[in-house]
Amino acid sequence: VPITRDLLMDPTFWFLTAGLPSLLGLCLPLLNFILMRVSIVLNDFENYRTESEYRTQLIIKVFSFRFVCYFATLYYYAFISTGSPQAIENGILRVGTGVFIYVTVSHWWGVFLQIFFPLSIRKVRLHFQKKQLREELKMIELEENQLEASNPAEDDEAANEKRVNLVNRRCLLDQGQDEVWEEMMLPMHDSFPEYIQAVILFAYVT
């Protein structure tokens, strides 16, 4: 199809040229996430003897999938769709659009899934954790007020035992509010996804 001014003004043309690749760009990070989990499960099942073998096989699995997904259209328009000058022109346009969408839509969506989405989940978990701690503190203060209002005798064993229990609960609650527990909720950092992403970007550039 010759690229004309009327064709460039047609919304259907841009939907097919940019809309569908954008949908693919949104799906690729999700597929990468699923494949990463499947690859780790397969590697654990294969039970390699050394860490280097484990990493090598994981790289082969993940990189092969991403290479096919990200470079299939590039190789198709570069080496297969070359029958006529119009096909070459359309291929160049589609390849440029695909590269642009990959480095924008797909990359931004991947950043959201890898950074902002886990941070949002962590904030929600921290909110409910702090809410639970506040409710527990209110319960302890209420029991302390009730114990003081009852004015028990100094030799009342039940009251003394309850008083010790409240002191212990308050100490545990103070320890539970320490920031170290928030740090413990953070997942372990793995540089492997960043390494694969850098390899894919470098391959695109070259």
mmCIF file of C-alpha atoms in Angstrom:
data_model
loop_
_atom_site.group_PDB
_atom_site.id
_atom_site.type_symbol
_atom_site.label_atom_id
_atom_site.label_comp_id
_atom_site.label_asym_id
_atom_site.label_seq_id
_atom_site.Cartn_x
_atom_site.Cartn_y
_atom_site.Cartn_z
ATOM 1 C CA VAL A 1 0.000 0.000 0.000
ATOM 2 C CA PRO A 2 1.563 3.330 -1.008
ATOM 3 C CA ILE A 3 1.985 5.748 1.877
ATOM 4 C CA THR A 4 0.089 8.909 0.994
ATOM 5 C CA ARG A 5 -1.061 11.965 2.887
ATOM 6 C CA ASP A 6 -4.614 10.621 3.075
ATOM 7 C CA LEU A 7 -3.333 7.344 4.480
ATOM 8 C CA LEU A 8 -1.317 9.142 7.153
ATOM 9 C CA MET A 9 -4.470 11.031 8.181
ATOM 10 C CA ASP A 10 -6.469 7.799 8.498
ATOM 11 C CA PRO A 11 -6.950 6.723 12.183
ATOM 12 C CA THR A 12 -7.318 3.081 11.129
ATOM 13 C CA PHE A 13 -3.847 3.144 9.607
ATOM 14 C CA TRP A 14 -2.292 4.415 12.834
ATOM 15 C CA PHE A 15 -4.286 1.934 14.897
ATOM 16 C CA LEU A 16 -2.853 -0.933 12.860
ATOM 17 C CA THR A 17 0.605 0.609 12.739
ATOM 18 C CA ALA A 18 0.938 1.833 16.325
ATOM 19 C CA GLY A 19 -2.091 0.596 18.273
ATOM 20 C CA LEU A 20 -1.505 -3.125 17.880
ATOM 21 C CA PRO A 21 2.239 -2.848 18.627
ATOM 22 C CA SER A 22 1.309 -0.823 21.711
ATOM 23 C CA LEU A 23 -0.909 -3.658 22.907
ATOM 24 C CA LEU A 24 1.969 -6.036 22.289
ATOM 25 C CA GLY A 25 4.256 -3.691 24.216
ATOM 26 C CA LEU A 26 1.856 -3.821 27.175
ATOM 27 C CA CYS A 27 1.672 -7.614 27.056
ATOM 28 C CA LEU A 28 5.405 -8.277 26.749
ATOM 29 C CA PRO A 29 6.370 -7.220 30.316
ATOM 30 C CA LEU A 30 3.593 -9.419 31.701
ATOM 31 C CA LEU A 31 4.755 -12.341 29.577
ATOM 32 C CA ASN A 32 8.337 -11.680 30.667
ATOM 33 C CA PHE A 33 7.269 -11.791 34.308
ATOM 34 C CA ILE A 34 5.424 -15.094 33.788
ATOM 35 C CA LEU A 35 8.289 -16.601 31.817
ATOM 36 C CA MET A 36 10.798 -15.574 34.484
ATOM 37 C CA ARG A 37 8.818 -17.468 37.112
ATOM 38 C CA VAL A 38 8.435 -20.505 34.822
ATOM 39 C CA SER A 39 12.154 -20.466 33.983
ATOM 40 C CA ILE A 40 13.107 -20.356 37.669
ATOM 41 C CA VAL A 41 10.780 -23.281 38.411
ATOM 42 C CA LEU A 42 12.260 -25.287 35.528
ATOM 43 C CA ASN A 43 15.811 -24.488 36.629
ATOM 44 C CA ASP A 44 15.041 -25.548 40.181
ATOM 45 C CA PHE A 45 13.544 -28.779 38.858
ATOM 46 C CA GLU A 46 16.593 -29.469 36.659
ATOM 47 C CA ASN A 47 18.779 -29.122 39.773
ATOM 48 C CA TYR A 48 22.127 -27.956 38.379
ATOM 49 C CA ARG A 49 25.252 -28.707 40.352
ATOM 50 C CA THR A 50 26.785 -25.235 40.365
ATOM 51 C CA GLU A 51 25.490 -21.687 40.502
ATOM 52 C CA SER A 52 27.210 -20.841 37.210
ATOM 53 C CA GLU A 53 25.366 -23.656 35.396
ATOM 54 C CA TYR A 54 22.122 -22.519 36.968
ATOM 55 C CA ARG A 55 22.638 -18.934 35.799
ATOM 56 C CA THR A 56 23.734 -19.992 32.312
ATOM 57 C CA GLN A 57 20.649 -22.103 31.708
ATOM 58 C CA LEU A 58 18.399 -19.386 33.106
ATOM 59 C CA ILE A 59 19.963 -16.836 30.746
ATOM 60 C CA ILE A 60 19.418 -19.172 27.776
ATOM 61 C CA LYS A 61 15.740 -19.688 28.605
ATOM 62 C CA VAL A 62 14.900 -16.048 29.293
ATOM 63 C CA PHE A 63 17.004 -14.470 26.550
ATOM 64 C CA SER A 64 15.717 -16.884 23.877
ATOM 65 C CA PHE A 65 12.117 -15.955 24.625
ATOM 66 C CA ARG A 66 12.782 -12.235 24.730
ATOM 67 C CA PHE A 67 14.915 -12.338 21.609
ATOM 68 C CA VAL A 68 12.085 -13.944 19.635
ATOM 69 C CA CYS A 69 9.421 -11.613 21.058
ATOM 70 C CA TYR A 70 11.299 -8.356 20.582
ATOM 71 C CA PHE A 71 13.126 -9.072 17.325
ATOM 72 C CA ALA A 72 10.615 -11.180 15.355
ATOM 73 C CA THR A 73 8.990 -8.174 13.662
ATOM 74 C CA LEU A 74 12.369 -6.541 13.070
ATOM 75 C CA TYR A 75 13.715 -9.593 11.232
ATOM 76 C CA TYR A 76 10.458 -10.058 9.328
ATOM 77 C CA TYR A 77 10.426 -6.560 7.848
ATOM 78 C CA ALA A 78 14.202 -6.487 7.372
ATOM 79 C CA PHE A 79 14.697 -9.800 5.564
ATOM 80 C CA ILE A 80 11.301 -11.213 4.480
ATOM 81 C CA SER A 81 9.012 -8.299 3.607
ATOM 82 C CA THR A 82 11.267 -6.966 0.842
ATOM 83 C CA GLY A 83 9.366 -7.806 -2.331
ATOM 84 C CA SER A 84 8.851 -4.295 -3.664
ATOM 85 C CA PRO A 85 9.875 -0.699 -2.904
ATOM 86 C CA GLN A 86 6.472 -0.109 -1.303
ATOM 87 C CA ALA A 87 6.918 -3.144 0.952
ATOM 88 C CA ILE A 88 10.358 -1.895 1.962
ATOM 89 C CA GLU A 89 8.951 1.561 2.710
ATOM 90 C CA ASN A 90 6.120 0.083 4.780
ATOM 91 C CA GLY A 91 8.585 -2.161 6.567
ATOM 92 C CA ILE A 92 10.830 0.750 7.497
ATOM 93 C CA LEU A 93 7.829 2.642 8.867
ATOM 94 C CA ARG A 94 6.634 -0.346 10.885
ATOM 95 C CA VAL A 95 10.107 -1.111 12.213
ATOM 96 C CA GLY A 96 10.555 2.513 13.294
ATOM 97 C CA THR A 97 7.146 2.513 14.944
ATOM 98 C CA GLY A 98 7.883 -0.768 16.710
ATOM 99 C CA VAL A 99 11.227 0.473 18.039
ATOM 100 C CA PHE A 100 9.643 3.721 19.218
ATOM 101 C CA ILE A 101 6.858 1.869 21.032
ATOM 102 C CA TYR A 102 9.303 -0.575 22.590
ATOM 103 C CA VAL A 103 11.478 2.168 24.068
ATOM 104 C CA THR A 104 8.442 4.170 25.261
ATOM 105 C CA VAL A 105 5.217 2.260 25.953
ATOM 106 C CA SER A 106 6.761 -1.131 26.696
ATOM 107 C CA HIS A 107 9.638 0.345 28.707
ATOM 108 C CA TRP A 108 7.401 2.625 30.785
ATOM 109 C CA TRP A 109 4.952 -0.204 31.446
ATOM 110 C CA GLY A 110 7.842 -2.441 32.496
ATOM 111 C CA VAL A 111 9.128 0.246 34.875
ATOM 112 C CA PHE A 112 5.647 0.531 36.381
ATOM 113 C CA LEU A 113 5.390 -3.236 36.902
ATOM 114 C CA GLN A 114 8.897 -3.557 38.335
ATOM 115 C CA ILE A 115 9.023 -0.425 40.513
ATOM 116 C CA PHE A 116 5.768 1.430 41.114
ATOM 117 C CA PHE A 117 3.471 -1.596 41.384
ATOM 118 C CA PRO A 118 5.586 -3.338 44.083
ATOM 119 C CA LEU A 119 5.941 0.004 45.902
ATOM 120 C CA SER A 120 2.158 0.423 45.878
ATOM 121 C CA ILE A 121 1.692 -3.064 47.306
ATOM 122 C CA ARG A 122 4.282 -2.320 49.994
ATOM 123 C CA LYS A 123 2.530 0.920 50.945
ATOM 124 C CA VAL A 124 -0.775 -0.912 51.288
ATOM 125 C CA ARG A 125 0.821 -3.591 53.471
ATOM 126 C CA LEU A 126 2.484 -0.930 55.640
ATOM 127 C CA HIS A 127 -0.827 0.896 55.992
ATOM 128 C CA PHE A 128 -2.622 -2.192 57.308
ATOM 129 C CA GLN A 129 0.324 -3.096 59.514
ATOM 130 C CA LYS A 130 0.393 0.349 61.138
ATOM 131 C CA LYS A 131 -3.379 0.257 61.484
ATOM 132 C CA GLN A 132 -3.133 -3.054 63.325
ATOM 133 C CA LEU A 133 -0.411 -1.652 65.609
ATOM 134 C CA ARG A 134 -2.548 1.400 66.420
ATOM 135 C CA GLU A 135 -5.515 -0.811 67.281
ATOM 136 C CA GLU A 136 -3.324 -2.960 69.513
ATOM 137 C CA LEU A 137 -1.989 0.163 71.261
ATOM 138 C CA LYS A 138 -5.531 1.398 71.899
ATOM 139 C CA MET A 139 -6.445 -1.993 73.330
ATOM 140 C CA ILE A 140 -3.454 -1.941 75.702
ATOM 141 C CA GLU A 141 -4.230 1.605 76.870
ATOM 142 C CA LEU A 142 -7.868 0.662 77.432
ATOM 143 C CA GLU A 143 -6.904 -2.355 79.538
ATOM 144 C CA GLU A 144 -4.425 -0.227 81.507
ATOM 145 C CA ASN A 145 -7.115 2.365 82.227
ATOM 146 C CA GLN A 146 -9.537 -0.330 83.306
ATOM 147 C CA LEU A 147 -6.892 -1.851 85.583
ATOM 148 C CA GLU A 148 -6.120 1.501 87.191
ATOM 149 C CA ALA A 149 -9.815 2.303 87.575
ATOM 150 C CA SER A 150 -10.409 -0.950 89.441
ATOM 151 C CA ASN A 151 -7.746 0.143 91.995
ATOM 152 C CA PRO A 152 -6.542 -3.366 92.889
ATOM 153 C CA ALA A 153 -4.608 -4.129 96.052
ATOM 154 C CA GLU A 154 -0.858 -4.365 95.891
ATOM 155 C CA ASP A 155 -0.957 -8.044 96.887
ATOM 156 C CA ASP A 156 -3.554 -8.935 94.239
ATOM 157 C CA GLU A 157 -1.740 -11.623 92.229
ATOM 158 C CA ALA A 158 -4.199 -11.541 89.319
ATOM 159 C CA ALA A 159 -3.864 -7.764 88.946
ATOM 160 C CA ASN A 160 -0.067 -7.923 89.197
ATOM 161 C CA GLU A 161 0.050 -10.668 86.583
ATOM 162 C CA LYS A 162 -2.160 -8.628 84.276
ATOM 163 C CA ARG A 163 0.009 -5.561 84.861
ATOM 164 C CA VAL A 164 3.140 -7.510 83.909
ATOM 165 C CA ASN A 165 1.353 -8.857 80.848
ATOM 166 C CA LEU A 166 0.438 -5.337 79.738
ATOM 167 C CA VAL A 167 4.031 -4.149 80.222
ATOM 168 C CA ASN A 168 5.326 -7.034 78.117
ATOM 169 C CA ARG A 169 2.766 -6.367 75.392
ATOM 170 C CA ARG A 170 3.710 -2.693 75.303
ATOM 171 C CA CYS A 171 7.401 -3.588 75.006
ATOM 172 C CA LEU A 172 6.652 -5.950 72.140
ATOM 173 C CA LEU A 173 4.505 -3.296 70.499
ATOM 174 C CA ASP A 174 7.312 -0.754 70.730
ATOM 175 C CA GLN A 175 9.672 -3.223 69.104
ATOM 176 C CA GLY A 176 7.091 -3.951 66.399
ATOM 177 C CA GLN A 177 7.027 -0.267 65.443
ATOM 178 C CA ASP A 178 10.732 -0.255 64.655
ATOM 179 C CA GLU A 179 11.674 0.558 61.048
ATOM 180 C CA VAL A 180 13.707 -2.638 60.771
ATOM 181 C CA TRP A 181 10.476 -4.583 60.239
ATOM 182 C CA GLU A 182 9.633 -2.356 57.284
ATOM 183 C CA GLU A 183 13.026 -3.164 55.817
ATOM 184 C CA MET A 184 12.389 -6.862 56.341
ATOM 185 C CA MET A 185 9.289 -6.583 54.139
ATOM 186 C CA LEU A 186 11.418 -5.569 51.158
ATOM 187 C CA PRO A 187 12.145 -8.393 48.688
ATOM 188 C CA MET A 188 15.696 -9.489 47.974
ATOM 189 C CA HIS A 189 17.268 -7.589 45.101
ATOM 190 C CA ASP A 190 18.089 -9.626 41.997
ATOM 191 C CA SER A 191 20.126 -7.971 39.252
ATOM 192 C CA PHE A 192 19.335 -10.659 36.693
ATOM 193 C CA PRO A 193 16.261 -8.908 35.149
ATOM 194 C CA GLU A 194 18.286 -5.689 34.838
ATOM 195 C CA TYR A 195 21.081 -7.614 33.116
ATOM 196 C CA ILE A 196 18.666 -9.145 30.582
ATOM 197 C CA GLN A 197 17.049 -5.756 29.954
ATOM 198 C CA ALA A 198 20.448 -4.163 29.314
ATOM 199 C CA VAL A 199 21.349 -6.951 26.859
ATOM 200 C CA ILE A 200 18.091 -6.490 24.920
ATOM 201 C CA LEU A 201 18.534 -2.712 24.730
ATOM 202 C CA PHE A 202 22.143 -3.082 23.616
ATOM 203 C CA ALA A 203 21.066 -5.558 20.923
ATOM 204 C CA TYR A 204 18.461 -3.070 19.689
ATOM 205 C CA VAL A 205 21.012 -0.301 19.492
ATOM 206 C CA THR A 206 23.553 -2.416 17.618
#
